[in-house]
């Protein structure tokens, strides 16, 4: 199985929605665990990386890279 690509600051969609009604999460911390924040109600969740990768559906909005900004 191929690993899913995601990064810090990405807005991702998970397989199951949040009870507040939205399904978009922003990745705010990466390491052994992934912390993400609900874009609807700002609830923060910490998941182990393996569980996060299993539940990740797709990246909705990739984070802007520092080197790609226009001068």
PDB file of N, CA, C and O in Angstrom:
ATOM      1  N   UNK A   1       0.840  -1.191   0.000  1.00  0.00           N
ATOM      2  CA  UNK A   1       0.000   0.000   0.000  1.00  0.00           C
ATOM      3  C   UNK A   1       0.877   1.244   0.000  1.00  0.00           C
ATOM      4  O   UNK A   1       1.845   1.333   0.740  1.00  0.00           O
ATOM      5  N   UNK A   2       0.522   2.190  -0.836  1.00  0.00           N
ATOM      6  CA  UNK A   2       1.310   3.402  -0.955  1.00  0.00           C
ATOM      7  C   UNK A   2       0.966   4.380   0.156  1.00  0.00           C
ATOM      8  O   UNK A   2      -0.200   4.535   0.523  1.00  0.00           O
ATOM      9  N   UNK A   3       1.991   5.034   0.698  1.00  0.00           N
ATOM     10  CA  UNK A   3       1.778   6.003   1.772  1.00  0.00           C
ATOM     11  C   UNK A   3       1.142   7.262   1.202  1.00  0.00           C
ATOM     12  O   UNK A   3       1.456   7.696   0.101  1.00  0.00           O
ATOM     13  N   UNK A   4       0.253   7.858   1.973  1.00  0.00           N
ATOM     14  CA  UNK A   4      -0.435   9.064   1.538  1.00  0.00           C
ATOM     15  C   UNK A   4       0.430  10.279   1.872  1.00  0.00           C
ATOM     16  O   UNK A   4       1.048  10.346   2.920  1.00  0.00           O
ATOM     17  N   UNK A   5       0.469  11.228   0.961  1.00  0.00           N
ATOM     18  CA  UNK A   5       1.273  12.433   1.132  1.00  0.00           C
ATOM     19  C   UNK A   5       0.444  13.520   1.807  1.00  0.00           C
ATOM     20  O   UNK A   5      -0.646  13.849   1.342  1.00  0.00           O
ATOM     21  N   UNK A   6       0.957  14.056   2.897  1.00  0.00           N
ATOM     22  CA  UNK A   6       0.329  15.179   3.588  1.00  0.00           C
ATOM     23  C   UNK A   6       1.422  15.936   4.314  1.00  0.00           C
ATOM     24  O   UNK A   6       2.522  15.430   4.497  1.00  0.00           O
ATOM     25  N   UNK A   7       1.124  17.170   4.701  1.00  0.00           N
ATOM     26  CA  UNK A   7       2.125  17.983   5.360  1.00  0.00           C
ATOM     27  C   UNK A   7       1.509  18.913   6.385  1.00  0.00           C
ATOM     28  O   UNK A   7       0.286  19.016   6.516  1.00  0.00           O
ATOM     29  N   UNK A   8       2.372  19.595   7.093  1.00  0.00           N
ATOM     30  CA  UNK A   8       1.946  20.541   8.117  1.00  0.00           C
ATOM     31  C   UNK A   8       1.200  21.704   7.470  1.00  0.00           C
ATOM     32  O   UNK A   8       1.650  22.283   6.489  1.00  0.00           O
ATOM     33  N   UNK A   9       0.030  22.014   7.984  1.00  0.00           N
ATOM     34  CA  UNK A   9      -0.776  23.110   7.454  1.00  0.00           C
ATOM     35  C   UNK A   9      -1.777  22.691   6.392  1.00  0.00           C
ATOM     36  O   UNK A   9      -2.586  23.507   5.949  1.00  0.00           O
ATOM     37  N   UNK A  10      -1.743  21.439   5.958  1.00  0.00           N
ATOM     38  CA  UNK A  10      -2.707  20.952   4.968  1.00  0.00           C
ATOM     39  C   UNK A  10      -4.099  20.849   5.577  1.00  0.00           C
ATOM     40  O   UNK A  10      -4.247  20.544   6.754  1.00  0.00           O
ATOM     41  N   UNK A  11      -5.109  21.089   4.771  1.00  0.00           N
ATOM     42  CA  UNK A  11      -6.493  20.830   5.177  1.00  0.00           C
ATOM     43  C   UNK A  11      -6.866  19.504   4.533  1.00  0.00           C
ATOM     44  O   UNK A  11      -6.779  19.349   3.312  1.00  0.00           O
ATOM     45  N   UNK A  12      -7.222  18.529   5.380  1.00  0.00           N
ATOM     46  CA  UNK A  12      -7.468  17.168   4.911  1.00  0.00           C
ATOM     47  C   UNK A  12      -8.906  16.747   5.176  1.00  0.00           C
ATOM     48  O   UNK A  12      -9.585  17.316   6.031  1.00  0.00           O
ATOM     49  N   UNK A  13      -9.351  15.745   4.425  1.00  0.00           N
ATOM     50  CA  UNK A  13     -10.672  15.158   4.628  1.00  0.00           C
ATOM     51  C   UNK A  13     -10.466  13.765   5.199  1.00  0.00           C
ATOM     52  O   UNK A  13      -9.686  12.973   4.670  1.00  0.00           O
ATOM     53  N   UNK A  14     -11.180  13.457   6.280  1.00  0.00           N
ATOM     54  CA  UNK A  14     -11.095  12.146   6.907  1.00  0.00           C
ATOM     55  C   UNK A  14     -12.265  11.288   6.427  1.00  0.00           C
ATOM     56  O   UNK A  14     -13.220  11.788   5.850  1.00  0.00           O
ATOM     57  N   UNK A  15     -12.184   9.970   6.652  1.00  0.00           N
ATOM     58  CA  UNK A  15     -13.243   9.060   6.193  1.00  0.00           C
ATOM     59  C   UNK A  15     -14.560   9.305   6.906  1.00  0.00           C
ATOM     60  O   UNK A  15     -15.620   9.187   6.312  1.00  0.00           O
ATOM     61  N   UNK A  16     -14.510   9.640   8.192  1.00  0.00           N
ATOM     62  CA  UNK A  16     -15.729   9.923   8.948  1.00  0.00           C
ATOM     63  C   UNK A  16     -15.796  11.406   9.278  1.00  0.00           C
ATOM     64  O   UNK A  16     -14.775  12.025   9.574  1.00  0.00           O
ATOM     65  N   UNK A  17     -16.981  11.961   9.263  1.00  0.00           N
ATOM     66  CA  UNK A  17     -17.171  13.370   9.570  1.00  0.00           C
ATOM     67  C   UNK A  17     -17.151  13.648  11.065  1.00  0.00           C
ATOM     68  O   UNK A  17     -17.320  12.745  11.881  1.00  0.00           O
ATOM     69  N   UNK A  18     -16.959  14.888  11.419  1.00  0.00           N
ATOM     70  CA  UNK A  18     -16.989  15.321  12.813  1.00  0.00           C
ATOM     71  C   UNK A  18     -18.450  15.584  13.201  1.00  0.00           C
ATOM     72  O   UNK A  18     -19.248  15.988  12.361  1.00  0.00           O
ATOM     73  N   UNK A  19     -18.823  15.364  14.459  1.00  0.00           N
ATOM     74  CA  UNK A  19     -20.214  15.595  14.875  1.00  0.00           C
ATOM     75  C   UNK A  19     -20.723  17.017  14.645  1.00  0.00           C
ATOM     76  O   UNK A  19     -21.932  17.221  14.553  1.00  0.00           O
ATOM     77  N   UNK A  20     -19.825  17.995  14.516  1.00  0.00           N
ATOM     78  CA  UNK A  20     -20.277  19.374  14.286  1.00  0.00           C
ATOM     79  C   UNK A  20     -20.797  19.567  12.859  1.00  0.00           C
ATOM     80  O   UNK A  20     -21.389  20.591  12.547  1.00  0.00           O
ATOM     81  N   UNK A  21     -20.555  18.597  11.969  1.00  0.00           N
ATOM     82  CA  UNK A  21     -21.101  18.675  10.623  1.00  0.00           C
ATOM     83  C   UNK A  21     -20.079  18.872   9.523  1.00  0.00           C
ATOM     84  O   UNK A  21     -20.392  18.728   8.356  1.00  0.00           O
ATOM     85  N   UNK A  22     -18.851  19.192   9.865  1.00  0.00           N
ATOM     86  CA  UNK A  22     -17.828  19.389   8.840  1.00  0.00           C
ATOM     87  C   UNK A  22     -16.922  18.165   8.773  1.00  0.00           C
ATOM     88  O   UNK A  22     -16.869  17.364   9.694  1.00  0.00           O
ATOM     89  N   UNK A  23     -16.224  18.026   7.660  1.00  0.00           N
ATOM     90  CA  UNK A  23     -15.319  16.899   7.485  1.00  0.00           C
ATOM     91  C   UNK A  23     -13.936  17.378   7.074  1.00  0.00           C
ATOM     92  O   UNK A  23     -13.156  16.625   6.522  1.00  0.00           O
ATOM     93  N   UNK A  24     -13.618  18.639   7.324  1.00  0.00           N
ATOM     94  CA  UNK A  24     -12.327  19.211   6.961  1.00  0.00           C
ATOM     95  C   UNK A  24     -11.523  19.480   8.232  1.00  0.00           C
ATOM     96  O   UNK A  24     -12.031  20.067   9.192  1.00  0.00           O
ATOM     97  N   UNK A  25     -10.266  19.051   8.229  1.00  0.00           N
ATOM     98  CA  UNK A  25      -9.379  19.193   9.373  1.00  0.00           C
ATOM     99  C   UNK A  25      -8.067  19.826   8.921  1.00  0.00           C
ATOM    100  O   UNK A  25      -7.569  19.513   7.847  1.00  0.00           O
ATOM    101  N   UNK A  26      -7.484  20.681   9.749  1.00  0.00           N
ATOM    102  CA  UNK A  26      -6.188  21.281   9.451  1.00  0.00           C
ATOM    103  C   UNK A  26      -5.129  20.596  10.301  1.00  0.00           C
ATOM    104  O   UNK A  26      -5.285  20.482  11.515  1.00  0.00           O
ATOM    105  N   UNK A  27      -4.045  20.136   9.658  1.00  0.00           N
ATOM    106  CA  UNK A  27      -2.941  19.486  10.367  1.00  0.00           C
ATOM    107  C   UNK A  27      -2.109  20.579  11.032  1.00  0.00           C
ATOM    108  O   UNK A  27      -1.575  21.463  10.353  1.00  0.00           O
ATOM    109  N   UNK A  28      -2.014  20.535  12.372  1.00  0.00           N
ATOM    110  CA  UNK A  28      -1.297  21.590  13.091  1.00  0.00           C
ATOM    111  C   UNK A  28      -0.042  21.091  13.795  1.00  0.00           C
ATOM    112  O   UNK A  28       0.753  21.896  14.284  1.00  0.00           O
ATOM    113  N   UNK A  29       0.178  19.757  13.838  1.00  0.00           N
ATOM    114  CA  UNK A  29       1.389  19.207  14.452  1.00  0.00           C
ATOM    115  C   UNK A  29       1.666  17.857  13.827  1.00  0.00           C
ATOM    116  O   UNK A  29       0.767  17.057  13.619  1.00  0.00           O
ATOM    117  N   UNK A  30       2.950  17.615  13.521  1.00  0.00           N
ATOM    118  CA  UNK A  30       3.336  16.332  12.949  1.00  0.00           C
ATOM    119  C   UNK A  30       4.511  15.761  13.716  1.00  0.00           C
ATOM    120  O   UNK A  30       5.356  16.481  14.204  1.00  0.00           O
ATOM    121  N   UNK A  31       4.537  14.454  13.812  1.00  0.00           N
ATOM    122  CA  UNK A  31       5.583  13.715  14.495  1.00  0.00           C
ATOM    123  C   UNK A  31       5.131  12.274  14.582  1.00  0.00           C
ATOM    124  O   UNK A  31       4.532  11.745  13.656  1.00  0.00           O
ATOM    125  N   UNK A  32       5.399  11.621  15.704  1.00  0.00           N
ATOM    126  CA  UNK A  32       4.873  10.272  15.919  1.00  0.00           C
ATOM    127  C   UNK A  32       3.348  10.316  15.953  1.00  0.00           C
ATOM    128  O   UNK A  32       2.685   9.372  15.555  1.00  0.00           O
ATOM    129  N   UNK A  33       2.825  11.411  16.466  1.00  0.00           N
ATOM    130  CA  UNK A  33       1.385  11.643  16.513  1.00  0.00           C
ATOM    131  C   UNK A  33       1.058  12.835  15.624  1.00  0.00           C
ATOM    132  O   UNK A  33       1.878  13.713  15.426  1.00  0.00           O
ATOM    133  N   UNK A  34      -0.159  12.864  15.126  1.00  0.00           N
ATOM    134  CA  UNK A  34      -0.633  13.969  14.285  1.00  0.00           C
ATOM    135  C   UNK A  34      -1.730  14.696  15.043  1.00  0.00           C
ATOM    136  O   UNK A  34      -2.699  14.082  15.483  1.00  0.00           O
ATOM    137  N   UNK A  35      -1.575  16.020  15.233  1.00  0.00           N
ATOM    138  CA  UNK A  35      -2.631  16.819  15.845  1.00  0.00           C
ATOM    139  C   UNK A  35      -3.317  17.585  14.735  1.00  0.00           C
ATOM    140  O   UNK A  35      -2.670  18.184  13.882  1.00  0.00           O
ATOM    141  N   UNK A  36      -4.640  17.516  14.744  1.00  0.00           N
ATOM    142  CA  UNK A  36      -5.415  18.229  13.743  1.00  0.00           C
ATOM    143  C   UNK A  36      -6.550  18.981  14.412  1.00  0.00           C
ATOM    144  O   UNK A  36      -6.995  18.605  15.498  1.00  0.00           O
ATOM    145  N   UNK A  37      -6.969  20.059  13.764  1.00  0.00           N
ATOM    146  CA  UNK A  37      -8.009  20.921  14.305  1.00  0.00           C
ATOM    147  C   UNK A  37      -9.171  20.965  13.334  1.00  0.00           C
ATOM    148  O   UNK A  37      -8.977  21.148  12.127  1.00  0.00           O
ATOM    149  N   UNK A  38     -10.379  20.785  13.866  1.00  0.00           N
ATOM    150  CA  UNK A  38     -11.590  20.849  13.050  1.00  0.00           C
ATOM    151  C   UNK A  38     -11.762  22.270  12.527  1.00  0.00           C
ATOM    152  O   UNK A  38     -11.652  23.229  13.288  1.00  0.00           O
ATOM    153  N   UNK A  39     -12.049  22.414  11.226  1.00  0.00           N
ATOM    154  CA  UNK A  39     -12.217  23.750  10.661  1.00  0.00           C
ATOM    155  C   UNK A  39     -13.580  24.336  10.993  1.00  0.00           C
ATOM    156  O   UNK A  39     -13.789  25.531  10.831  1.00  0.00           O
ATOM    157  N   UNK A  40     -14.505  23.502  11.474  1.00  0.00           N
ATOM    158  CA  UNK A  40     -15.843  23.985  11.814  1.00  0.00           C
ATOM    159  C   UNK A  40     -15.940  24.528  13.231  1.00  0.00           C
ATOM    160  O   UNK A  40     -16.436  25.624  13.459  1.00  0.00           O
ATOM    161  N   UNK A  41     -15.447  23.755  14.211  1.00  0.00           N
ATOM    162  CA  UNK A  41     -15.643  24.135  15.611  1.00  0.00           C
ATOM    163  C   UNK A  41     -14.337  24.320  16.374  1.00  0.00           C
ATOM    164  O   UNK A  41     -14.356  24.577  17.577  1.00  0.00           O
ATOM    165  N   UNK A  42     -13.173  24.186  15.721  1.00  0.00           N
ATOM    166  CA  UNK A  42     -11.839  24.355  16.320  1.00  0.00           C
ATOM    167  C   UNK A  42     -11.517  23.319  17.392  1.00  0.00           C
ATOM    168  O   UNK A  42     -10.655  23.544  18.222  1.00  0.00           O
ATOM    169  N   UNK A  43     -12.189  22.170  17.375  1.00  0.00           N
ATOM    170  CA  UNK A  43     -11.856  21.086  18.299  1.00  0.00           C
ATOM    171  C   UNK A  43     -10.551  20.438  17.832  1.00  0.00           C
ATOM    172  O   UNK A  43     -10.351  20.206  16.647  1.00  0.00           O
ATOM    173  N   UNK A  44      -9.648  20.160  18.761  1.00  0.00           N
ATOM    174  CA  UNK A  44      -8.348  19.595  18.441  1.00  0.00           C
ATOM    175  C   UNK A  44      -8.304  18.119  18.819  1.00  0.00           C
ATOM    176  O   UNK A  44      -8.777  17.732  19.884  1.00  0.00           O
ATOM    177  N   UNK A  45      -7.717  17.289  17.933  1.00  0.00           N
ATOM    178  CA  UNK A  45      -7.637  15.847  18.142  1.00  0.00           C
ATOM    179  C   UNK A  45      -6.204  15.397  17.879  1.00  0.00           C
ATOM    180  O   UNK A  45      -5.570  15.857  16.930  1.00  0.00           O
ATOM    181  N   UNK A  46      -5.702  14.480  18.720  1.00  0.00           N
ATOM    182  CA  UNK A  46      -4.375  13.912  18.553  1.00  0.00           C
ATOM    183  C   UNK A  46      -4.522  12.434  18.220  1.00  0.00           C
ATOM    184  O   UNK A  46      -5.144  11.681  18.965  1.00  0.00           O
ATOM    185  N   UNK A  47      -3.970  12.024  17.054  1.00  0.00           N
ATOM    186  CA  UNK A  47      -4.047  10.630  16.610  1.00  0.00           C
ATOM    187  C   UNK A  47      -2.642  10.097  16.367  1.00  0.00           C
ATOM    188  O   UNK A  47      -1.780  10.835  15.869  1.00  0.00           O
ATOM    189  N   UNK A  48      -2.411   8.816  16.648  1.00  0.00           N
ATOM    190  CA  UNK A  48      -1.144   8.207  16.230  1.00  0.00           C
ATOM    191  C   UNK A  48      -1.039   8.259  14.700  1.00  0.00           C
ATOM    192  O   UNK A  48      -2.044   8.201  13.997  1.00  0.00           O
ATOM    193  N   UNK A  49       0.176   8.386  14.189  1.00  0.00           N
ATOM    194  CA  UNK A  49       0.388   8.538  12.746  1.00  0.00           C
ATOM    195  C   UNK A  49      -0.245   7.392  11.960  1.00  0.00           C
ATOM    196  O   UNK A  49      -0.866   7.620  10.914  1.00  0.00           O
ATOM    197  N   UNK A  50      -0.110   6.166  12.429  1.00  0.00           N
ATOM    198  CA  UNK A  50      -0.669   5.024  11.690  1.00  0.00           C
ATOM    199  C   UNK A  50      -2.188   5.119  11.586  1.00  0.00           C
ATOM    200  O   UNK A  50      -2.752   4.872  10.521  1.00  0.00           O
ATOM    201  N   UNK A  51      -2.856   5.483  12.669  1.00  0.00           N
ATOM    202  CA  UNK A  51      -4.319   5.604  12.639  1.00  0.00           C
ATOM    203  C   UNK A  51      -4.735   6.781  11.760  1.00  0.00           C
ATOM    204  O   UNK A  51      -5.726   6.701  11.029  1.00  0.00           O
ATOM    205  N   UNK A  52      -3.977   7.886  11.820  1.00  0.00           N
ATOM    206  CA  UNK A  52      -4.274   9.044  10.973  1.00  0.00           C
ATOM    207  C   UNK A  52      -4.192   8.654   9.498  1.00  0.00           C
ATOM    208  O   UNK A  52      -5.065   9.000   8.707  1.00  0.00           O
ATOM    209  N   UNK A  53      -3.124   7.935   9.115  1.00  0.00           N
ATOM    210  CA  UNK A  53      -2.952   7.548   7.714  1.00  0.00           C
ATOM    211  C   UNK A  53      -4.047   6.584   7.256  1.00  0.00           C
ATOM    212  O   UNK A  53      -4.458   6.618   6.101  1.00  0.00           O
ATOM    213  N   UNK A  54      -4.540   5.731   8.149  1.00  0.00           N
ATOM    214  CA  UNK A  54      -5.625   4.825   7.800  1.00  0.00           C
ATOM    215  C   UNK A  54      -6.927   5.590   7.560  1.00  0.00           C
ATOM    216  O   UNK A  54      -7.708   5.232   6.683  1.00  0.00           O
ATOM    217  N   UNK A  55      -7.165   6.618   8.341  1.00  0.00           N
ATOM    218  CA  UNK A  55      -8.433   7.356   8.276  1.00  0.00           C
ATOM    219  C   UNK A  55      -8.419   8.511   7.280  1.00  0.00           C
ATOM    220  O   UNK A  55      -9.462   9.089   6.998  1.00  0.00           O
ATOM    221  N   UNK A  56      -7.252   8.885   6.767  1.00  0.00           N
ATOM    222  CA  UNK A  56      -7.137   9.993   5.818  1.00  0.00           C
ATOM    223  C   UNK A  56      -7.749   9.598   4.480  1.00  0.00           C
ATOM    224  O   UNK A  56      -7.439   8.545   3.928  1.00  0.00           O
ATOM    225  N   UNK A  57      -8.635  10.436   3.969  1.00  0.00           N
ATOM    226  CA  UNK A  57      -9.261  10.181   2.673  1.00  0.00           C
ATOM    227  C   UNK A  57      -8.506  10.913   1.575  1.00  0.00           C
ATOM    228  O   UNK A  57      -8.087  10.317   0.600  1.00  0.00           O
ATOM    229  N   UNK A  58      -8.338  12.242   1.727  1.00  0.00           N
ATOM    230  CA  UNK A  58      -7.594  13.019   0.738  1.00  0.00           C
ATOM    231  C   UNK A  58      -7.222  14.381   1.311  1.00  0.00           C
ATOM    232  O   UNK A  58      -7.771  14.834   2.312  1.00  0.00           O
ATOM    233  N   UNK A  59      -6.284  15.051   0.638  1.00  0.00           N
ATOM    234  CA  UNK A  59      -5.882  16.410   1.000  1.00  0.00           C
ATOM    235  C   UNK A  59      -6.764  17.363   0.206  1.00  0.00           C
ATOM    236  O   UNK A  59      -6.781  17.323  -1.025  1.00  0.00           O
ATOM    237  N   UNK A  60      -7.512  18.198   0.924  1.00  0.00           N
ATOM    238  CA  UNK A  60      -8.402  19.157   0.255  1.00  0.00           C
ATOM    239  C   UNK A  60      -7.637  20.391  -0.204  1.00  0.00           C
ATOM    240  O   UNK A  60      -7.754  20.815  -1.358  1.00  0.00           O
ATOM    241  N   UNK A  61      -6.873  20.993   0.709  1.00  0.00           N
ATOM    242  CA  UNK A  61      -6.118  22.214   0.408  1.00  0.00           C
ATOM    243  C   UNK A  61      -4.691  22.030   0.903  1.00  0.00           C
ATOM    244  O   UNK A  61      -4.455  21.992   2.111  1.00  0.00           O
ATOM    245  N   UNK A  62      -3.720  21.882  -0.006  1.00  0.00           N
ATOM    246  CA  UNK A  62      -2.331  21.749   0.444  1.00  0.00           C
ATOM    247  C   UNK A  62      -1.825  23.076   1.019  1.00  0.00           C
ATOM    248  O   UNK A  62      -2.253  24.154   0.590  1.00  0.00           O
ATOM    249  N   UNK A  63      -0.931  22.979   1.993  1.00  0.00           N
ATOM    250  CA  UNK A  63      -0.360  24.181   2.604  1.00  0.00           C
ATOM    251  C   UNK A  63       0.556  24.876   1.606  1.00  0.00           C
ATOM    252  O   UNK A  63       1.175  24.234   0.755  1.00  0.00           O
ATOM    253  N   UNK A  64       0.629  26.185   1.709  1.00  0.00           N
ATOM    254  CA  UNK A  64       1.525  26.939   0.839  1.00  0.00           C
ATOM    255  C   UNK A  64       2.952  26.750   1.323  1.00  0.00           C
ATOM    256  O   UNK A  64       3.239  26.828   2.506  1.00  0.00           O
ATOM    257  N   UNK A  65       3.849  26.504   0.387  1.00  0.00           N
ATOM    258  CA  UNK A  65       5.261  26.333   0.716  1.00  0.00           C
ATOM    259  C   UNK A  65       5.925  27.697   0.782  1.00  0.00           C
ATOM    260  O   UNK A  65       5.590  28.609   0.034  1.00  0.00           O
ATOM    261  N   UNK A  66       6.932  27.860   1.656  1.00  0.00           N
ATOM    262  CA  UNK A  66       7.625  29.138   1.818  1.00  0.00           C
ATOM    263  C   UNK A  66       8.406  29.532   0.560  1.00  0.00           C
ATOM    264  O   UNK A  66       8.467  30.698   0.204  1.00  0.00           O
ATOM    265  N   UNK A  67       8.990  28.567  -0.127  1.00  0.00           N
ATOM    266  CA  UNK A  67       9.795  28.872  -1.295  1.00  0.00           C
ATOM    267  C   UNK A  67       8.992  29.184  -2.540  1.00  0.00           C
ATOM    268  O   UNK A  67       9.537  29.660  -3.529  1.00  0.00           O
ATOM    269  N   UNK A  68       7.704  28.914  -2.545  1.00  0.00           N
ATOM    270  CA  UNK A  68       6.890  29.100  -3.738  1.00  0.00           C
ATOM    271  C   UNK A  68       6.209  30.471  -3.814  1.00  0.00           C
ATOM    272  O   UNK A  68       5.494  30.757  -4.752  1.00  0.00           O
ATOM    273  N   UNK A  69       6.441  31.319  -2.832  1.00  0.00           N
ATOM    274  CA  UNK A  69       5.771  32.618  -2.816  1.00  0.00           C
ATOM    275  C   UNK A  69       6.374  33.547  -3.852  1.00  0.00           C
ATOM    276  O   UNK A  69       7.565  33.524  -4.127  1.00  0.00           O
ATOM    277  N   UNK A  70       5.529  34.374  -4.444  1.00  0.00           N
ATOM    278  CA  UNK A  70       6.002  35.360  -5.429  1.00  0.00           C
ATOM    279  C   UNK A  70       6.748  36.481  -4.736  1.00  0.00           C
ATOM    280  O   UNK A  70       6.462  36.844  -3.612  1.00  0.00           O
ATOM    281  N   UNK A  71       7.736  37.028  -5.453  1.00  0.00           N
ATOM    282  CA  UNK A  71       8.544  38.121  -4.869  1.00  0.00           C
ATOM    283  C   UNK A  71       7.854  39.443  -4.955  1.00  0.00           C
ATOM    284  O   UNK A  71       7.054  39.730  -5.743  1.00  0.00           O
TER     285      UNK A  71
END
